Amino acid sequence: MIHVIEKQTGQAFKLKKGQKLKVIDPQGEQVSDMVLFNAEDVREKISSGKTLDFEESILISSGNYLWSNRSRKMMKILEDTNGRNDFLLAPCSPETFKIMYNNPDYHPSCFENLYSSLRPFGIEPDDVPTAFNIFMNVQFDSQGKLSVDPPLSKAGDYVLFEAQIDLIVALTACSAEDSNNGSFKPIHYEILED
Amino acid sequence: MIHVIEKQTGQAFKLKKGQKLKVIDPQGEQVSDMVLFNAEDVREKISSGKTLDFEESILISSGNYLWSNRSRKMMKILEDTNGRNDFLLAPCSPETFKIMYNNPDYHPSCFENLYSSLRPFGIEPDDVPTAFNIFMNVQFDSQGKLSVDPPLSKAGDYVLFEAQIDLIVALTACSAEDSNNGSFKPIHYEILED
């Protein structure tokens, strides 16, 4: 069963240990921010710092694990047909649009979509960590300068994850113009049994 | 007045808005992990994801700000005589030594030194975020592969920060062999008035 995350929205759900999650870019060039929490104790959550440390890489793709702040494996990446994801940048938030886009008006954001989806699980806005940004194309040069470029993902590209513990997962269809080449599109996902 | 953080230990203290913090490597090749919290509400804390996003760089040095999870400036870096710091990797923890160093025995760690120092301020281990790793020399190649190399800092090198809000600061003299070329040394700091 394909679940649809409409453009500029988010969803949260439980994923059992051993279940697989397939996150699909149905039209291409669309980012999905993902955060993870231990379903038994939400103080344990996905950590970019722990993941980059244990995986010894800025770029995280097939074969890599996503680690928690308690140094435990939360997900394994089984397949990645696109191969480019980001784990450096925080989810876009209202301040992102004010500060970086010079837009003082209301703008939907991954941060709002993540914390709104996670509220039923008792997770507060301050508890939302840096997300694993699926399909996000953040380039860096040798001096560390970062640029957010259009995603390289094409229609139908997907990343397949396997839960290593019982999880609460939140996913978005990213709301930031720079992350999806200025055109907001949906994200699809499927939960596959072990 | 120079404060001394003995090798493989940590300290936490308050820093008022406008005060300056000088973190000094007295002998050279020694890393200091630093975390920051809003002194009025410790749910607001330093964020690598927000900092790399707003500063548009992996490498953070003079002229850059350190940002919080609520998209506020916590510190400005006024001077940096060494110029190389890391904001990718989580503080070394007991699991770092078990998993990455194949050392099953007790080993002091920045994570333990940070949360032990922060406990009197009501901050729990799970609340410790990815630290700004002063003097830490993490190199990356074009494929994103990371390596922890000996610090480039020489005796007397320092980084001077200015608090943008009232802060709780925790600092360590890092306990990880790879981060200080295998020789554990102290870190010094000074608090300078506005």
mmCIF file of N, CA and C in Angstrom, chain A residues 97-161:
data_model
loop_
_atom_site.group_PDB
_atom_site.id
_atom_site.type_symbol
_atom_site.label_atom_id
_atom_site.label_comp_id
_atom_site.label_asym_id
_atom_site.label_seq_id
_atom_site.Cartn_x
_atom_site.Cartn_y
_atom_site.Cartn_z
ATOM 1 N N PHE A 97 13.121 30.665 6.269
ATOM 2 C CA PHE A 97 12.551 31.504 5.201
ATOM 3 C C PHE A 97 12.730 32.986 5.517
ATOM 4 N N LYS A 98 12.662 33.343 6.799
ATOM 5 C CA LYS A 98 12.897 34.744 7.181
ATOM 6 C C LYS A 98 14.346 35.142 6.950
ATOM 7 N N ILE A 99 15.282 34.280 7.415
ATOM 8 C CA ILE A 99 16.701 34.655 7.446
ATOM 9 C C ILE A 99 17.381 34.395 6.101
ATOM 10 N N MET A 100 17.128 33.224 5.496
ATOM 11 C CA MET A 100 17.873 32.847 4.292
ATOM 12 C C MET A 100 17.146 33.211 3.002
ATOM 13 N N TYR A 101 15.819 33.297 3.062
ATOM 14 C CA TYR A 101 15.040 33.597 1.852
ATOM 15 C C TYR A 101 14.484 35.033 1.883
ATOM 16 N N ASN A 102 14.757 35.755 2.987
ATOM 17 C CA ASN A 102 14.233 37.128 3.133
ATOM 18 C C ASN A 102 12.726 37.191 2.918
ATOM 19 N N ASN A 103 12.034 36.172 3.418
ATOM 20 C CA ASN A 103 10.577 36.120 3.275
ATOM 21 C C ASN A 103 9.943 36.257 4.658
ATOM 22 N N PRO A 104 9.367 37.420 4.960
ATOM 23 C CA PRO A 104 8.823 37.643 6.310
ATOM 24 C C PRO A 104 7.459 37.000 6.524
ATOM 25 N N ASP A 105 6.827 36.506 5.456
ATOM 26 C CA ASP A 105 5.461 35.962 5.554
ATOM 27 C C ASP A 105 5.462 34.512 6.011
ATOM 28 N N TYR A 106 4.283 34.015 6.349
ATOM 29 C CA TYR A 106 4.157 32.603 6.705
ATOM 30 C C TYR A 106 4.577 31.724 5.534
ATOM 31 N N HIS A 107 5.324 30.672 5.848
ATOM 32 C CA HIS A 107 5.740 29.714 4.826
ATOM 33 C C HIS A 107 5.697 28.338 5.468
ATOM 34 N N PRO A 108 5.091 27.352 4.831
ATOM 35 C CA PRO A 108 5.156 25.991 5.403
ATOM 36 C C PRO A 108 6.615 25.560 5.505
ATOM 37 N N SER A 109 6.900 24.685 6.471
ATOM 38 C CA SER A 109 8.285 24.240 6.670
ATOM 39 C C SER A 109 8.306 22.789 7.144
ATOM 40 N N CYS A 110 9.418 22.116 6.852
ATOM 41 C CA CYS A 110 9.586 20.742 7.350
ATOM 42 C C CYS A 110 9.546 20.713 8.870
ATOM 43 N N PHE A 111 10.156 21.716 9.518
ATOM 44 C CA PHE A 111 10.180 21.714 10.979
ATOM 45 C C PHE A 111 8.756 21.707 11.532
ATOM 46 N N GLU A 112 7.911 22.585 11.032
ATOM 47 C CA GLU A 112 6.514 22.619 11.505
ATOM 48 C C GLU A 112 5.803 21.309 11.170
ATOM 49 N N ASN A 113 6.037 20.788 9.960
ATOM 50 C CA ASN A 113 5.370 19.545 9.567
ATOM 51 C C ASN A 113 5.855 18.351 10.386
ATOM 52 N N LEU A 114 7.128 18.367 10.772
ATOM 53 C CA LEU A 114 7.643 17.285 11.616
ATOM 54 C C LEU A 114 7.041 17.369 13.020
ATOM 55 N N TYR A 115 7.129 18.545 13.664
ATOM 56 C CA TYR A 115 6.658 18.593 15.058
ATOM 57 C C TYR A 115 5.140 18.469 15.158
ATOM 58 N N SER A 116 4.415 18.927 14.148
ATOM 59 C CA SER A 116 2.955 18.759 14.174
ATOM 60 C C SER A 116 2.578 17.278 14.063
ATOM 61 N N SER A 117 3.277 16.554 13.191
ATOM 62 C CA SER A 117 3.009 15.122 13.030
ATOM 63 C C SER A 117 3.412 14.332 14.268
ATOM 64 N N LEU A 118 4.441 14.815 14.967
ATOM 65 C CA LEU A 118 4.996 14.062 16.098
ATOM 66 C C LEU A 118 4.301 14.366 17.416
ATOM 67 N N ARG A 119 3.498 15.424 17.465
ATOM 68 C CA ARG A 119 2.834 15.803 18.720
ATOM 69 C C ARG A 119 2.017 14.676 19.330
ATOM 70 N N PRO A 120 1.244 13.907 18.532
ATOM 71 C CA PRO A 120 0.473 12.794 19.126
ATOM 72 C C PRO A 120 1.346 11.753 19.830
ATOM 73 N N PHE A 121 2.642 11.730 19.524
ATOM 74 C CA PHE A 121 3.555 10.789 20.175
ATOM 75 C C PHE A 121 4.259 11.428 21.372
ATOM 76 N N GLY A 122 3.839 12.622 21.760
ATOM 77 C CA GLY A 122 4.428 13.279 22.936
ATOM 78 C C GLY A 122 5.766 13.932 22.664
ATOM 79 N N ILE A 123 6.048 14.208 21.398
ATOM 80 C CA ILE A 123 7.329 14.819 21.018
ATOM 81 C C ILE A 123 7.108 16.305 20.749
ATOM 82 N N GLU A 124 7.921 17.140 21.394
ATOM 83 C CA GLU A 124 7.780 18.599 21.325
ATOM 84 C C GLU A 124 8.691 19.177 20.229
ATOM 85 N N PRO A 125 8.397 20.397 19.782
ATOM 86 C CA PRO A 125 9.263 21.021 18.758
ATOM 87 C C PRO A 125 10.757 21.004 19.126
ATOM 88 N N ASP A 126 11.073 21.317 20.403
ATOM 89 C CA ASP A 126 12.491 21.350 20.799
ATOM 90 C C ASP A 126 13.162 19.982 20.717
ATOM 91 N N ASP A 127 12.373 18.918 20.637
ATOM 92 C CA ASP A 127 12.927 17.559 20.595
ATOM 93 C C ASP A 127 13.253 17.098 19.187
ATOM 94 N N VAL A 128 12.907 17.901 18.171
ATOM 95 C CA VAL A 128 13.132 17.492 16.772
ATOM 96 C C VAL A 128 14.608 17.708 16.418
ATOM 97 N N PRO A 129 15.319 16.641 16.089
ATOM 98 C CA PRO A 129 16.756 16.777 15.789
ATOM 99 C C PRO A 129 16.999 17.120 14.312
ATOM 100 N N THR A 130 18.266 17.269 13.951
ATOM 101 C CA THR A 130 18.626 17.388 12.541
ATOM 102 C C THR A 130 18.152 16.120 11.829
ATOM 103 N N ALA A 131 17.466 16.311 10.719
ATOM 104 C CA ALA A 131 16.859 15.196 9.982
ATOM 105 C C ALA A 131 17.842 14.587 8.992
ATOM 106 N N PHE A 132 17.565 13.316 8.642
ATOM 107 C CA PHE A 132 18.226 12.706 7.486
ATOM 108 C C PHE A 132 17.413 13.122 6.263
ATOM 109 N N ASN A 133 18.042 13.897 5.385
ATOM 110 C CA ASN A 133 17.327 14.545 4.286
ATOM 111 C C ASN A 133 17.468 13.716 3.012
ATOM 112 N N ILE A 134 16.456 12.863 2.799
ATOM 113 C CA ILE A 134 16.482 11.901 1.699
ATOM 114 C C ILE A 134 16.345 12.666 0.371
ATOM 115 N N PHE A 135 17.181 12.314 -0.578
ATOM 116 C CA PHE A 135 17.225 12.921 -1.927
ATOM 117 C C PHE A 135 17.770 14.363 -1.920
ATOM 118 N N MET A 136 18.142 14.895 -0.758
ATOM 119 C CA MET A 136 18.612 16.293 -0.739
ATOM 120 C C MET A 136 20.046 16.355 -1.260
ATOM 121 N N ASN A 137 20.291 17.301 -2.127
ATOM 122 C CA ASN A 137 21.568 17.420 -2.835
ATOM 123 C C ASN A 137 22.334 18.637 -2.327
ATOM 124 N N VAL A 138 23.082 18.419 -1.236
ATOM 125 C CA VAL A 138 23.913 19.485 -0.674
ATOM 126 C C VAL A 138 25.348 19.226 -1.105
ATOM 127 N N GLN A 139 25.865 20.114 -1.913
ATOM 128 C CA GLN A 139 27.239 19.977 -2.392
ATOM 129 C C GLN A 139 28.184 20.758 -1.477
ATOM 130 N N PHE A 140 29.423 20.243 -1.360
ATOM 131 C CA PHE A 140 30.433 20.927 -0.547
ATOM 132 C C PHE A 140 31.734 20.946 -1.331
ATOM 133 N N ASP A 141 32.480 22.037 -1.184
ATOM 134 C CA ASP A 141 33.787 22.086 -1.834
ATOM 135 C C ASP A 141 34.880 21.802 -0.805
ATOM 136 N N SER A 142 36.134 21.843 -1.258
ATOM 137 C CA SER A 142 37.238 21.455 -0.375
ATOM 138 C C SER A 142 37.404 22.418 0.795
ATOM 139 N N GLN A 143 36.850 23.635 0.676
ATOM 140 C CA GLN A 143 36.904 24.602 1.773
ATOM 141 C C GLN A 143 35.687 24.472 2.700
ATOM 142 N N GLY A 144 34.812 23.514 2.388
ATOM 143 C CA GLY A 144 33.647 23.281 3.243
ATOM 144 C C GLY A 144 32.436 24.117 2.892
ATOM 145 N N LYS A 145 32.554 24.955 1.853
ATOM 146 C CA LYS A 145 31.432 25.807 1.439
ATOM 147 C C LYS A 145 30.280 24.929 0.960
ATOM 148 N N LEU A 146 29.067 25.226 1.439
ATOM 149 C CA LEU A 146 27.899 24.402 1.133
ATOM 150 C C LEU A 146 26.982 25.095 0.144
ATOM 151 N N SER A 147 26.375 24.307 -0.739
ATOM 152 C CA SER A 147 25.311 24.848 -1.585
ATOM 153 C C SER A 147 24.207 23.806 -1.714
ATOM 154 N N VAL A 148 22.972 24.297 -1.644
ATOM 155 C CA VAL A 148 21.806 23.426 -1.784
ATOM 156 C C VAL A 148 21.395 23.446 -3.248
ATOM 157 N N ASP A 149 21.617 22.328 -3.931
ATOM 158 C CA ASP A 149 21.351 22.242 -5.369
ATOM 159 C C ASP A 149 20.092 21.414 -5.636
ATOM 160 N N PRO A 150 19.526 21.502 -6.851
ATOM 161 C CA PRO A 150 18.356 20.675 -7.161
ATOM 162 C C PRO A 150 18.668 19.197 -6.950
ATOM 163 N N PRO A 151 17.707 18.439 -6.417
ATOM 164 C CA PRO A 151 17.947 17.004 -6.220
ATOM 165 C C PRO A 151 18.294 16.316 -7.532
ATOM 166 N N LEU A 152 19.090 15.256 -7.439
ATOM 167 C CA LEU A 152 19.461 14.455 -8.602
ATOM 168 C C LEU A 152 18.447 13.343 -8.846
ATOM 169 N N SER A 153 17.479 13.198 -7.923
ATOM 170 C CA SER A 153 16.516 12.091 -8.018
ATOM 171 C C SER A 153 15.580 12.263 -9.214
ATOM 172 N N LYS A 154 15.309 11.116 -9.852
ATOM 173 C CA LYS A 154 14.370 11.073 -10.980
ATOM 174 C C LYS A 154 13.095 10.373 -10.524
ATOM 175 N N ALA A 155 12.022 10.532 -11.295
ATOM 176 C CA ALA A 155 10.731 9.926 -10.939
ATOM 177 C C ALA A 155 10.911 8.432 -10.659
ATOM 178 N N GLY A 156 10.463 7.993 -9.503
ATOM 179 C CA GLY A 156 10.544 6.579 -9.146
ATOM 180 C C GLY A 156 11.753 6.199 -8.318
ATOM 181 N N ASP A 157 12.704 7.107 -8.173
ATOM 182 C CA ASP A 157 13.850 6.803 -7.297
ATOM 183 C C ASP A 157 13.352 6.564 -5.874
ATOM 184 N N TYR A 158 14.030 5.660 -5.169
ATOM 185 C CA TYR A 158 13.617 5.349 -3.798
ATOM 186 C C TYR A 158 14.816 4.982 -2.932
ATOM 187 N N VAL A 159 14.612 5.082 -1.617
ATOM 188 C CA VAL A 159 15.568 4.580 -0.627
ATOM 189 C C VAL A 159 14.815 3.585 0.241
ATOM 190 N N LEU A 160 15.420 2.409 0.441
ATOM 191 C CA LEU A 160 14.798 1.345 1.225
ATOM 192 C C LEU A 160 15.567 1.189 2.540
ATOM 193 N N PHE A 161 14.844 1.361 3.650
ATOM 194 C CA PHE A 161 15.431 1.281 4.989
ATOM 195 C C PHE A 161 14.887 0.053 5.720
#
